[in-house]
Amino acid sequence: MPAVSTRDESLQSAEVKRRPRAAWLLVPALLAATVALLPGLPAWPGVVHLVALPPLDVFADLRALLSWAPSHPWAWFGIAASIAGRTALLAALLPGPWRARLPFAAAFYGTAAPFALLAAQLNFVAHAALYSRLLWAATTLTGLVAVVLAPSPWTGQPTLRRALATSVRGGLRLGPLAVYALALVTIGTLADRSSPSGVAMLVLASALLTAATATWLSRPPEPRAIPALVLAAGALALLLVVVSRGEDAVEADARPGSLLMMSGINSASGDGAAFETDPRALGFTCEQTYYYSYAGTGEGQPRGDAVCPIRTGAPYEQGHTQRAFNEQVQLLAAQAADLDEPLTIAAHSQAAWVAWAAAAEGALPRDSRLLLVGPFPDNPVGWPQPSADGSGRVGGDGFRMLAPLAEAVDFHFDVDAPLSRELLGRPRSAAGILADPLPEGTRALSLTATSDLGLMPQGWRIEGAEDACPLREAHPYLPLTPGLHRAANAFLDGRSQPPCPSWRRQLVHLSRPWGVPPHDSATTSAPPLARIPREEFSSRL
């Protein structure tokens, strides 16, 4: 038999000393599986992250707490309990004397917790305001912190600083972390498509994956770890190239009737993607094109960046876009009343709800065609009114604190504006609007951005509307993308939409476990959305 060198023996001995005590993972795994089976909570596939590799576990804890905690005392008690419990569990998992393990675990979660709290707040705001940029900011922050911190507990070093230095010298162990991330995403995707009992089983699978990855990370890094960093960067660059692509402009045949363009929240007269859309791409001339005003009827608005002159409507500012929802519907009815038929309405973002409600209540001509640009079929979470307890209380108050910072990027959002209180503040209100059927003869097309799919826990399809394949474009720029114009022209021409690649359909299941748990409509104290009597609109027709 070949002799075993002293160096090999020492390496094997060090590896054994660094190996985690994985049996302790059964404790949180059983607790998380129990949560998955509780009948009183809304389904959330993110429970599989409650036993994820540290620090992803505390990120999942805080996402749930900010969404579900009904008051500040409950939230801060939960955060303290989460950090204390996670610290004790990590100390139990680590080898070595207890007096060294506990300070290390405390330093680890003390470093991770502020980032986890920020990521959870950004995630909550993204789902509450339906603002996908914040979702991807939260996901990116989560990933970066995990890449930096996740390998450190398994290096065998006595302090976090030395463990981080060892991890960096080992190339941040990107190979094992990449394999783990792929497996965790797969488990989360399966959990989103499983029954509660299936989710409970996948929680146990997630715990086993964590144990196997921690054991892998406890081994000495391979010498090819640094090239793996370059490989990962190249793969990311390739992904960006594949996902993003330019398209040629579209020109359509001339159409009869009128085109009414509706911009979304935070827009102003002449300022918004809907104003920059060339109506010729949809088959209309400037003489046929009109622009909706959130300030009501009038003699015209400043042109700004609009492709065509704005000949009707009163000048409006960003604050007008957050006025009461019913007022917005009434303003649409008044501004569409004298337009030539057939009427085509291109409604961006929140305007899609306004256009649908007006059509469903009989305020628009019955042969109207609705182009719903970037619609959200549902709003999964909400927040209570100021000083009122209920699910989303802590996340909502954090939203109020962060909202002024949005001014720095020219995004104005009033958390307690009428529209916010009536619609976004109450979960499932959007679904209630879209549940009303359209009148016979009125047709609608839903045009969604792939970047928004992570905010659509129930999927992007809207019952009663045709659904185009989600477009590879950011939400704010959807009205400008040629892919949207092609899909819209097919709809207006009566042609069917092209088939949708399966990977785009899977993005909802892939991203949902990384979001906040949804609310039930009865768990917040926000007032219900008032409905408009149908008789009020019948006289307009």
Coordinates of C-alpha atoms in Angstrom, one line a residue:
M1 CA 0.0 0.0 0.0
P2 CA 1.3 3.5 -0.8
A3 CA 2.4 5.4 2.2
V4 CA 0.3 8.4 3.4
S5 CA 2.4 11.5 3.9
T6 CA 2.3 13.5 7.0
R7 CA 1.0 16.5 5.0
D8 CA -1.9 14.4 3.7
E9 CA -2.7 13.2 7.2
S10 CA -2.7 16.8 8.5
L11 CA -5.0 17.9 5.7
Q12 CA -7.4 15.0 6.4
S13 CA -7.4 15.8 10.1
A14 CA -8.1 19.5 9.4
E15 CA -10.9 18.6 7.1
V16 CA -12.5 16.4 9.7
K17 CA -12.2 19.2 12.3
R18 CA -13.9 21.7 10.0
R19 CA -16.8 19.3 9.0
P20 CA -20.2 20.8 10.2
R21 CA -22.5 19.0 12.6
A22 CA -25.3 18.8 10.0
A23 CA -27.7 16.9 12.2
W24 CA -28.7 20.1 13.9
L25 CA -30.3 21.2 10.7
L26 CA -33.2 18.8 11.4
V27 CA -34.5 21.3 14.1
P28 CA -35.2 24.2 11.7
A29 CA -36.2 21.8 9.0
L30 CA -39.0 20.3 11.0
L31 CA -40.1 23.8 12.1
A32 CA -40.2 25.1 8.6
A33 CA -42.0 22.0 7.3
T34 CA -44.6 22.6 10.0
V35 CA -45.1 26.2 8.8
A36 CA -45.6 24.9 5.3
L37 CA -48.4 22.7 6.5
L38 CA -50.2 25.3 8.6
P39 CA -53.7 25.9 7.0
G40 CA -54.1 29.5 8.2
L41 CA -51.1 31.1 6.3
P42 CA -51.1 32.0 2.6
A43 CA -49.0 29.7 0.6
W44 CA -45.3 30.8 0.3
P45 CA -42.7 28.7 -1.4
G46 CA -40.0 30.8 0.3
V47 CA -40.3 28.5 3.3
V48 CA -37.6 26.3 1.7
H49 CA -35.2 29.2 2.3
L50 CA -35.8 29.0 6.0
V51 CA -33.2 26.1 6.1
A52 CA -31.0 27.6 3.4
L53 CA -27.3 28.1 3.7
P54 CA -26.4 30.9 6.1
P55 CA -26.9 33.8 5.6
L56 CA -29.8 33.1 3.2
D57 CA -31.8 31.7 6.1
V58 CA -32.0 35.1 8.0
F59 CA -32.8 36.9 4.7
A60 CA -35.9 34.6 4.4
D61 CA -36.8 35.2 8.1
L62 CA -36.8 39.0 7.7
R63 CA -38.8 38.9 4.4
A64 CA -41.5 37.0 6.2
L65 CA -41.4 39.2 9.3
L66 CA -41.7 42.5 7.4
S67 CA -44.6 41.1 5.4
W68 CA -46.6 39.3 8.1
A69 CA -45.8 41.0 11.5
P70 CA -48.9 43.0 12.5
S71 CA -47.1 45.5 14.7
H72 CA -43.7 46.9 15.6
P73 CA -43.3 45.0 18.9
W74 CA -44.1 41.7 17.2
A75 CA -41.7 42.5 14.3
W76 CA -38.8 43.5 16.5
F77 CA -39.3 40.6 18.8
G78 CA -39.3 38.3 15.8
I79 CA -36.2 39.9 14.4
A80 CA -34.4 39.5 17.7
A81 CA -35.6 35.9 18.0
S82 CA -34.5 35.1 14.5
I83 CA -31.0 36.4 14.9
A84 CA -30.6 34.8 18.3
G85 CA -32.0 31.5 17.1
R86 CA -29.9 31.5 13.9
T87 CA -26.8 32.4 15.9
A88 CA -27.3 29.4 18.3
L89 CA -28.0 27.1 15.4
L90 CA -24.9 28.1 13.5
A91 CA -22.8 27.8 16.6
A92 CA -24.2 24.3 17.0
L93 CA -23.3 23.4 13.4
L94 CA -19.7 24.6 13.6
P95 CA -17.0 22.3 15.0
G96 CA -14.7 23.4 17.8
P97 CA -15.1 24.6 21.3
W98 CA -18.3 26.5 22.2
R99 CA -16.5 29.6 23.5
A100 CA -15.1 30.1 19.9
R101 CA -18.2 29.0 18.0
L102 CA -20.7 31.4 19.6
P103 CA -18.8 34.6 19.1
F104 CA -18.1 33.7 15.5
A105 CA -21.8 33.0 14.8
A106 CA -22.8 36.2 16.5
A107 CA -20.4 38.2 14.4
F108 CA -21.6 36.4 11.3
Y109 CA -25.3 37.2 11.8
G110 CA -24.5 40.6 13.2
T111 CA -22.8 41.4 9.9
A112 CA -25.5 39.8 7.7
A113 CA -28.6 41.2 9.6
P114 CA -28.4 44.9 8.4
F115 CA -28.1 43.8 4.8
A116 CA -30.9 41.3 5.3
L117 CA -33.2 43.9 6.8
L118 CA -32.5 46.3 3.9
A119 CA -33.1 43.6 1.3
A120 CA -36.3 42.6 3.0
Q121 CA -37.5 46.2 3.0
L122 CA -36.7 46.7 -0.6
N123 CA -38.4 43.4 -1.4
F124 CA -41.5 44.5 0.5
V125 CA -41.7 47.9 -1.3
A126 CA -41.2 46.2 -4.7
H127 CA -44.2 44.0 -4.1
A128 CA -46.3 46.7 -2.4
A129 CA -45.7 49.4 -5.1
L130 CA -45.3 46.8 -7.9
Y131 CA -41.9 48.3 -8.8
S132 CA -39.7 45.6 -10.2
R133 CA -36.4 47.5 -10.1
L134 CA -36.4 47.3 -6.3
L135 CA -37.1 43.6 -6.5
W136 CA -34.0 43.0 -8.6
A137 CA -32.0 45.4 -6.3
A138 CA -33.0 43.3 -3.3
T139 CA -32.2 40.1 -5.1
T140 CA -28.8 41.4 -6.2
L141 CA -28.0 42.5 -2.6
T142 CA -29.0 39.1 -1.3
G143 CA -26.8 37.3 -3.8
L144 CA -23.8 39.5 -3.2
V145 CA -23.9 39.2 0.6
A146 CA -24.4 35.4 0.3
V147 CA -21.4 35.1 -2.1
V148 CA -19.2 37.0 0.4
L149 CA -20.4 35.5 3.7
A150 CA -21.6 32.0 2.9
P151 CA -18.2 30.2 2.7
S152 CA -16.8 31.9 5.8
P153 CA -18.3 29.7 8.6
W154 CA -16.8 26.5 7.0
T155 CA -13.2 27.7 6.7
G156 CA -12.2 26.5 10.1
Q157 CA -10.9 30.0 11.1
P158 CA -11.6 31.2 14.7
T159 CA -12.8 34.8 13.7
L160 CA -15.0 36.2 11.0
R161 CA -12.3 38.5 9.7
R162 CA -9.8 35.6 9.2
A163 CA -12.5 33.5 7.7
L164 CA -13.4 36.1 5.2
A165 CA -9.8 36.5 4.2
T166 CA -9.4 32.8 3.8
S167 CA -12.6 32.7 1.7
V168 CA -11.4 35.5 -0.6
R169 CA -8.0 33.7 -1.1
G170 CA -10.0 30.7 -2.1
G171 CA -11.9 32.6 -4.8
L172 CA -15.1 32.9 -2.7
R173 CA -15.7 29.2 -3.4
L174 CA -17.8 30.1 -6.5
G175 CA -17.9 26.6 -7.8
P176 CA -19.8 25.1 -4.8
L177 CA -21.9 28.2 -4.4
A178 CA -23.0 28.1 -8.1
V179 CA -24.0 24.4 -7.8
Y180 CA -25.9 25.2 -4.6
A181 CA -27.7 28.2 -6.1
L182 CA -28.8 26.2 -9.1
A183 CA -30.1 23.4 -6.8
L184 CA -31.8 25.8 -4.4
V185 CA -33.6 27.6 -7.3
T186 CA -34.8 24.3 -8.6
I187 CA -36.2 23.3 -5.1
G188 CA -37.9 26.7 -4.9
T189 CA -39.4 26.4 -8.3
L190 CA -40.8 22.9 -7.5
A191 CA -42.1 24.3 -4.2
D192 CA -44.1 26.9 -6.0
R193 CA -45.8 24.2 -8.0
S194 CA -46.4 21.8 -5.1
S195 CA -49.1 21.1 -2.6
P196 CA -48.4 21.9 1.1
S197 CA -47.3 18.4 1.8
G198 CA -45.0 18.5 -1.2
V199 CA -43.5 21.8 0.1
A200 CA -42.9 20.2 3.4
M201 CA -40.9 17.5 1.8
L202 CA -39.0 20.0 -0.3
V203 CA -38.1 21.8 3.0
L204 CA -36.3 18.6 4.1
A205 CA -34.6 18.4 0.7
S206 CA -33.4 22.0 1.2
A207 CA -32.0 21.1 4.6
L208 CA -30.1 18.2 3.1
L209 CA -28.8 20.4 0.3
T210 CA -27.5 22.9 2.9
A211 CA -25.8 20.1 4.9
A212 CA -24.1 18.8 1.8
T213 CA -23.0 22.2 0.6
A214 CA -21.6 23.1 4.1
T215 CA -19.7 19.9 4.1
W216 CA -18.3 20.7 0.6
L217 CA -17.3 24.2 1.7
S218 CA -15.5 22.7 4.7
R219 CA -13.0 21.0 2.3
P220 CA -9.9 22.9 1.1
P221 CA -10.6 24.9 -2.1
E222 CA -9.5 23.6 -5.4
P223 CA -6.7 25.5 -7.2
R224 CA -9.1 26.4 -10.1
A225 CA -11.3 28.6 -7.8
I226 CA -9.9 31.9 -9.1
P227 CA -10.5 31.0 -12.8
A228 CA -14.0 30.1 -11.8
L229 CA -14.5 33.8 -10.9
V230 CA -13.6 34.8 -14.4
L231 CA -15.8 32.1 -15.8
A232 CA -18.8 33.3 -13.8
A233 CA -18.3 36.9 -14.9
G234 CA -18.1 35.7 -18.6
A235 CA -21.3 33.7 -18.1
L236 CA -23.1 36.7 -16.6
A237 CA -22.0 38.9 -19.5
L238 CA -23.2 36.3 -22.0
L239 CA -26.6 36.1 -20.2
L240 CA -27.0 39.9 -20.5
V241 CA -26.2 39.7 -24.2
V242 CA -28.7 36.9 -24.8
V243 CA -31.5 38.4 -22.7
S244 CA -31.2 41.9 -24.1
R245 CA -31.5 42.5 -27.9
G246 CA -32.5 45.3 -30.2
E247 CA -35.3 45.2 -32.7
D248 CA -36.2 47.2 -35.8
A249 CA -38.9 49.8 -35.6
V250 CA -42.5 48.8 -36.7
E251 CA -44.8 50.5 -39.1
A252 CA -48.4 49.3 -39.5
D253 CA -51.1 49.8 -42.1
A254 CA -53.5 52.7 -41.5
R255 CA -56.4 52.1 -39.1
P256 CA -59.7 53.8 -38.7
G257 CA -60.9 55.3 -35.4
S258 CA -59.0 57.0 -32.6
L259 CA -56.0 56.1 -30.4
L260 CA -56.0 57.3 -26.8
M261 CA -52.6 57.0 -25.0
M262 CA -52.6 56.7 -21.2
S263 CA -49.3 57.1 -19.4
G264 CA -48.8 55.5 -15.9
I265 CA -47.9 56.6 -12.4
N266 CA -45.3 59.3 -11.9
S267 CA -45.9 60.7 -15.4
A268 CA -46.8 64.3 -16.3
S269 CA -48.0 66.1 -19.4
G270 CA -45.6 65.3 -22.2
D271 CA -43.4 63.3 -19.8
G272 CA -43.6 59.5 -20.0
A273 CA -43.0 56.5 -22.3
A274 CA -46.5 56.6 -23.6
F275 CA -46.0 60.1 -24.9
E276 CA -42.8 59.0 -26.7
T277 CA -44.5 56.2 -28.5
D278 CA -44.9 56.7 -32.2
P279 CA -48.6 56.1 -33.1
R280 CA -47.6 55.1 -36.6
A281 CA -46.2 51.8 -35.1
L282 CA -49.8 51.0 -34.3
G283 CA -51.3 52.3 -37.6
F284 CA -52.5 55.7 -36.4
T285 CA -51.7 59.2 -37.4
C286 CA -51.1 62.2 -35.1
E287 CA -54.6 63.5 -36.1
Q288 CA -56.1 60.3 -34.7
T289 CA -54.0 60.3 -31.5
Y290 CA -55.1 61.7 -28.2
Y291 CA -53.5 61.7 -24.7
Y292 CA -55.2 61.1 -21.4
S293 CA -54.9 63.7 -18.7
Y294 CA -55.0 62.8 -15.0
A295 CA -56.1 66.4 -14.4
G296 CA -59.3 66.1 -16.5
T297 CA -60.6 67.6 -19.7
G298 CA -59.1 70.8 -21.2
E299 CA -57.9 72.6 -24.2
G300 CA -54.5 70.9 -24.4
Q301 CA -51.2 70.2 -22.6
P302 CA -47.5 71.0 -22.9
R303 CA -46.1 68.8 -25.6
G304 CA -42.9 67.9 -23.9
D305 CA -41.5 64.7 -25.3
A306 CA -44.8 63.7 -27.0
V307 CA -44.5 62.5 -30.6
C308 CA -47.8 64.3 -31.5
P309 CA -49.3 67.6 -30.4
I310 CA -51.4 67.2 -27.2
R311 CA -54.6 68.9 -28.3
T312 CA -56.9 67.9 -25.4
G313 CA -56.9 67.5 -21.7
A314 CA -55.7 69.8 -18.9
P315 CA -52.0 70.0 -18.0
Y316 CA -51.2 67.5 -15.2
E317 CA -48.3 66.8 -12.9
Q318 CA -47.0 63.7 -11.2
G319 CA -49.1 64.1 -8.1
H320 CA -52.3 63.9 -10.2
T321 CA -51.5 60.3 -11.1
Q322 CA -52.1 59.3 -7.5
R323 CA -55.6 60.8 -7.2
A324 CA -58.6 58.6 -6.2
F325 CA -59.1 55.6 -8.5
N326 CA -62.8 56.3 -9.2
E327 CA -61.9 59.8 -10.2
Q328 CA -59.4 58.5 -12.7
V329 CA -62.1 56.2 -14.2
Q330 CA -64.6 59.1 -14.4
L331 CA -62.0 61.3 -16.2
L332 CA -61.3 58.6 -18.7
A333 CA -65.0 58.3 -19.5
A334 CA -65.3 62.0 -20.0
Q335 CA -62.2 62.2 -22.2
A336 CA -63.2 59.2 -24.4
A337 CA -66.8 60.3 -24.9
D338 CA -66.3 62.3 -28.1
L339 CA -63.5 60.4 -29.8
D340 CA -64.1 58.6 -33.2
E341 CA -64.8 54.9 -33.1
P342 CA -63.5 52.3 -33.0
L343 CA -61.6 53.5 -30.0
T344 CA -58.2 51.9 -29.2
I345 CA -56.7 52.7 -25.7
A346 CA -53.1 52.0 -25.0
A347 CA -52.9 52.1 -21.2
H348 CA -49.5 51.8 -19.5
S349 CA -49.0 50.4 -15.9
Q350 CA -51.7 51.6 -13.5
A351 CA -53.7 53.1 -16.3
A352 CA -54.5 49.5 -17.4
W353 CA -56.6 49.1 -14.3
V354 CA -58.3 52.4 -15.1
A355 CA -59.1 51.4 -18.6
W356 CA -60.4 48.0 -17.6
A357 CA -62.7 49.4 -14.9
A358 CA -64.1 52.0 -17.3
A359 CA -64.8 49.4 -19.9
A360 CA -66.3 46.9 -17.5
E361 CA -68.6 49.6 -16.1
G362 CA -69.9 50.5 -19.5
A363 CA -68.1 53.9 -19.7
L364 CA -66.4 53.2 -23.1
P365 CA -67.8 52.3 -26.5
R366 CA -68.6 48.6 -26.7
D367 CA -66.3 48.0 -29.7
S368 CA -63.3 49.5 -27.8
R369 CA -59.9 47.7 -27.9
L370 CA -57.7 47.8 -24.8
L371 CA -53.9 47.5 -25.1
L372 CA -52.9 46.8 -21.5
V373 CA -49.2 47.7 -21.4
G374 CA -47.4 46.3 -18.3
P375 CA -50.5 45.4 -16.3
F376 CA -50.3 43.6 -13.0
P377 CA -53.1 41.0 -12.5
D378 CA -52.9 41.3 -8.8
N379 CA -51.2 43.2 -5.9
P380 CA -50.0 40.5 -3.5
V381 CA -49.2 42.6 -0.4
G382 CA -50.5 45.8 1.2
W383 CA -50.0 48.0 4.1
P384 CA -52.3 49.5 6.8
Q385 CA -53.1 53.1 7.3
P386 CA -50.7 55.2 9.4
S387 CA -50.6 54.0 13.1
A388 CA -52.9 51.1 12.3
D389 CA -51.8 47.5 13.0
G390 CA -52.1 44.7 10.5
S391 CA -50.0 42.6 8.2
G392 CA -47.5 44.9 6.5
R393 CA -47.4 47.4 9.3
V394 CA -43.7 47.4 9.7
G395 CA -43.0 47.1 5.9
G396 CA -45.4 49.9 5.3
D397 CA -43.8 52.3 7.8
G398 CA -40.5 51.5 6.3
F399 CA -42.0 52.3 2.9
R400 CA -43.0 55.7 4.3
M401 CA -39.5 56.3 5.5
L402 CA -37.9 55.4 2.2
A403 CA -40.3 57.1 -0.2
P404 CA -38.7 60.5 0.1
L405 CA -35.4 59.0 -1.1
A406 CA -37.1 58.1 -4.4
E407 CA -37.1 61.8 -5.2
A408 CA -33.4 61.5 -5.8
V409 CA -34.1 59.4 -8.9
D410 CA -37.1 61.5 -9.9
F411 CA -39.7 59.0 -8.8
H412 CA -42.5 60.5 -6.7
F413 CA -44.7 58.2 -4.7
D414 CA -47.0 59.2 -1.8
V415 CA -47.6 56.1 0.3
D416 CA -50.8 57.6 1.7
A417 CA -52.2 59.2 -1.4
P418 CA -55.8 58.3 -2.3
L419 CA -54.8 55.8 -5.0
S420 CA -52.3 54.1 -2.6
R421 CA -54.7 53.8 0.2
E422 CA -57.6 52.6 -1.9
L423 CA -55.8 50.2 -4.3
L424 CA -52.2 49.3 -3.6
G425 CA -52.6 49.5 0.2
R426 CA -55.2 46.7 0.1
P427 CA -54.0 43.4 -1.2
R428 CA -56.0 41.7 -4.0
S429 CA -57.7 45.0 -5.0
A430 CA -56.2 44.8 -8.5
A431 CA -57.5 41.3 -8.9
G432 CA -61.0 42.5 -7.9
I433 CA -60.9 45.2 -10.6
L434 CA -59.9 42.7 -13.3
A435 CA -62.5 40.2 -12.1
D436 CA -65.3 42.3 -13.6
P437 CA -66.0 41.0 -17.2
L438 CA -65.7 43.2 -20.2
P439 CA -68.8 44.0 -22.2
E440 CA -69.5 42.0 -25.3
G441 CA -67.6 43.4 -28.2
T442 CA -64.8 44.9 -26.1
R443 CA -61.5 43.2 -26.5
A444 CA -58.2 43.5 -24.5
L445 CA -54.6 42.4 -24.9
S446 CA -52.2 42.0 -22.0
L447 CA -48.6 42.9 -22.7
T448 CA -46.3 42.1 -19.8
A449 CA -42.5 42.6 -19.2
T450 CA -40.4 39.7 -18.1
S451 CA -38.8 41.9 -15.5
D452 CA -42.2 42.2 -13.8
L453 CA -43.0 38.5 -13.5
G454 CA -41.3 38.2 -10.1
L455 CA -44.1 40.5 -8.8
M456 CA -46.9 38.2 -10.2
P457 CA -47.3 35.3 -7.8
Q458 CA -50.5 34.1 -9.6
G459 CA -48.9 34.5 -13.1
W460 CA -49.3 37.1 -15.8
R461 CA -52.5 36.0 -17.5
I462 CA -55.7 38.0 -17.1
E463 CA -59.0 36.2 -17.6
G464 CA -61.0 37.8 -20.3
A465 CA -58.0 39.2 -22.1
E466 CA -55.7 37.8 -24.7
D467 CA -52.2 37.4 -23.4
A468 CA -49.1 38.1 -25.4
C469 CA -45.8 36.4 -24.5
P470 CA -44.0 38.5 -21.8
L471 CA -41.6 40.8 -23.5
R472 CA -37.9 41.2 -22.8
E473 CA -38.0 44.8 -21.8
A474 CA -38.0 46.8 -18.6
H475 CA -41.5 48.0 -17.4
P476 CA -41.0 51.7 -17.9
Y477 CA -40.0 51.3 -21.6
L478 CA -42.6 48.8 -22.7
P479 CA -44.6 51.3 -24.8
L480 CA -41.5 51.9 -26.9
T481 CA -40.4 48.4 -27.7
P482 CA -41.0 47.1 -31.2
G483 CA -41.9 43.6 -29.8
L484 CA -44.9 45.2 -28.1
H485 CA -46.0 47.0 -31.3
R486 CA -45.8 43.7 -33.3
A487 CA -48.0 41.9 -30.7
A488 CA -50.4 44.8 -30.6
N489 CA -50.8 44.9 -34.4
A490 CA -51.5 41.2 -34.5
F491 CA -54.2 41.7 -31.9
L492 CA -55.7 44.7 -33.7
D493 CA -55.6 42.8 -37.0
G494 CA -57.4 39.8 -35.4
R495 CA -54.3 37.5 -35.8
S496 CA -53.2 35.1 -33.1
Q497 CA -50.1 35.7 -31.0
P498 CA -47.0 33.6 -31.6
P499 CA -46.2 30.8 -29.2
C500 CA -44.4 31.7 -26.0
P501 CA -41.0 30.0 -25.1
S502 CA -41.4 27.8 -22.0
W503 CA -38.6 29.5 -20.1
R504 CA -40.6 32.7 -19.9
R505 CA -43.5 30.9 -18.4
Q506 CA -41.3 29.4 -15.7
L507 CA -40.0 32.8 -14.5
V508 CA -42.9 33.2 -12.2
H509 CA -42.2 30.0 -10.4
L510 CA -38.5 30.6 -10.4
S511 CA -38.7 34.1 -8.8
R512 CA -41.6 33.7 -6.4
P513 CA -39.7 32.0 -3.5
W514 CA -37.4 35.0 -3.4
G515 CA -40.2 37.4 -2.8
V516 CA -42.2 38.3 0.4
P517 CA -45.1 36.2 1.5
P518 CA -48.4 37.4 0.1
H519 CA -51.2 38.7 2.2
D520 CA -54.8 37.7 2.4
S521 CA -57.2 40.6 1.6
A522 CA -58.6 40.3 5.2
T523 CA -55.3 40.8 7.0
T524 CA -54.9 44.6 6.5
S525 CA -56.9 47.5 7.7
A526 CA -56.8 49.4 4.4
P527 CA -60.3 50.5 3.3
P528 CA -61.9 48.6 0.5
L529 CA -61.9 50.0 -3.0
A530 CA -65.2 51.8 -3.7
R531 CA -67.0 50.8 -6.9
I532 CA -68.7 53.0 -9.3
P533 CA -72.5 52.5 -9.9
R534 CA -73.1 51.3 -13.4
E535 CA -76.0 53.7 -13.8
E536 CA -73.5 56.6 -13.5
F537 CA -71.9 55.6 -16.8
S538 CA -74.9 54.5 -18.7
S539 CA -76.0 58.1 -19.4
R540 CA -72.7 58.8 -21.1
L541 CA -73.2 56.3 -23.9

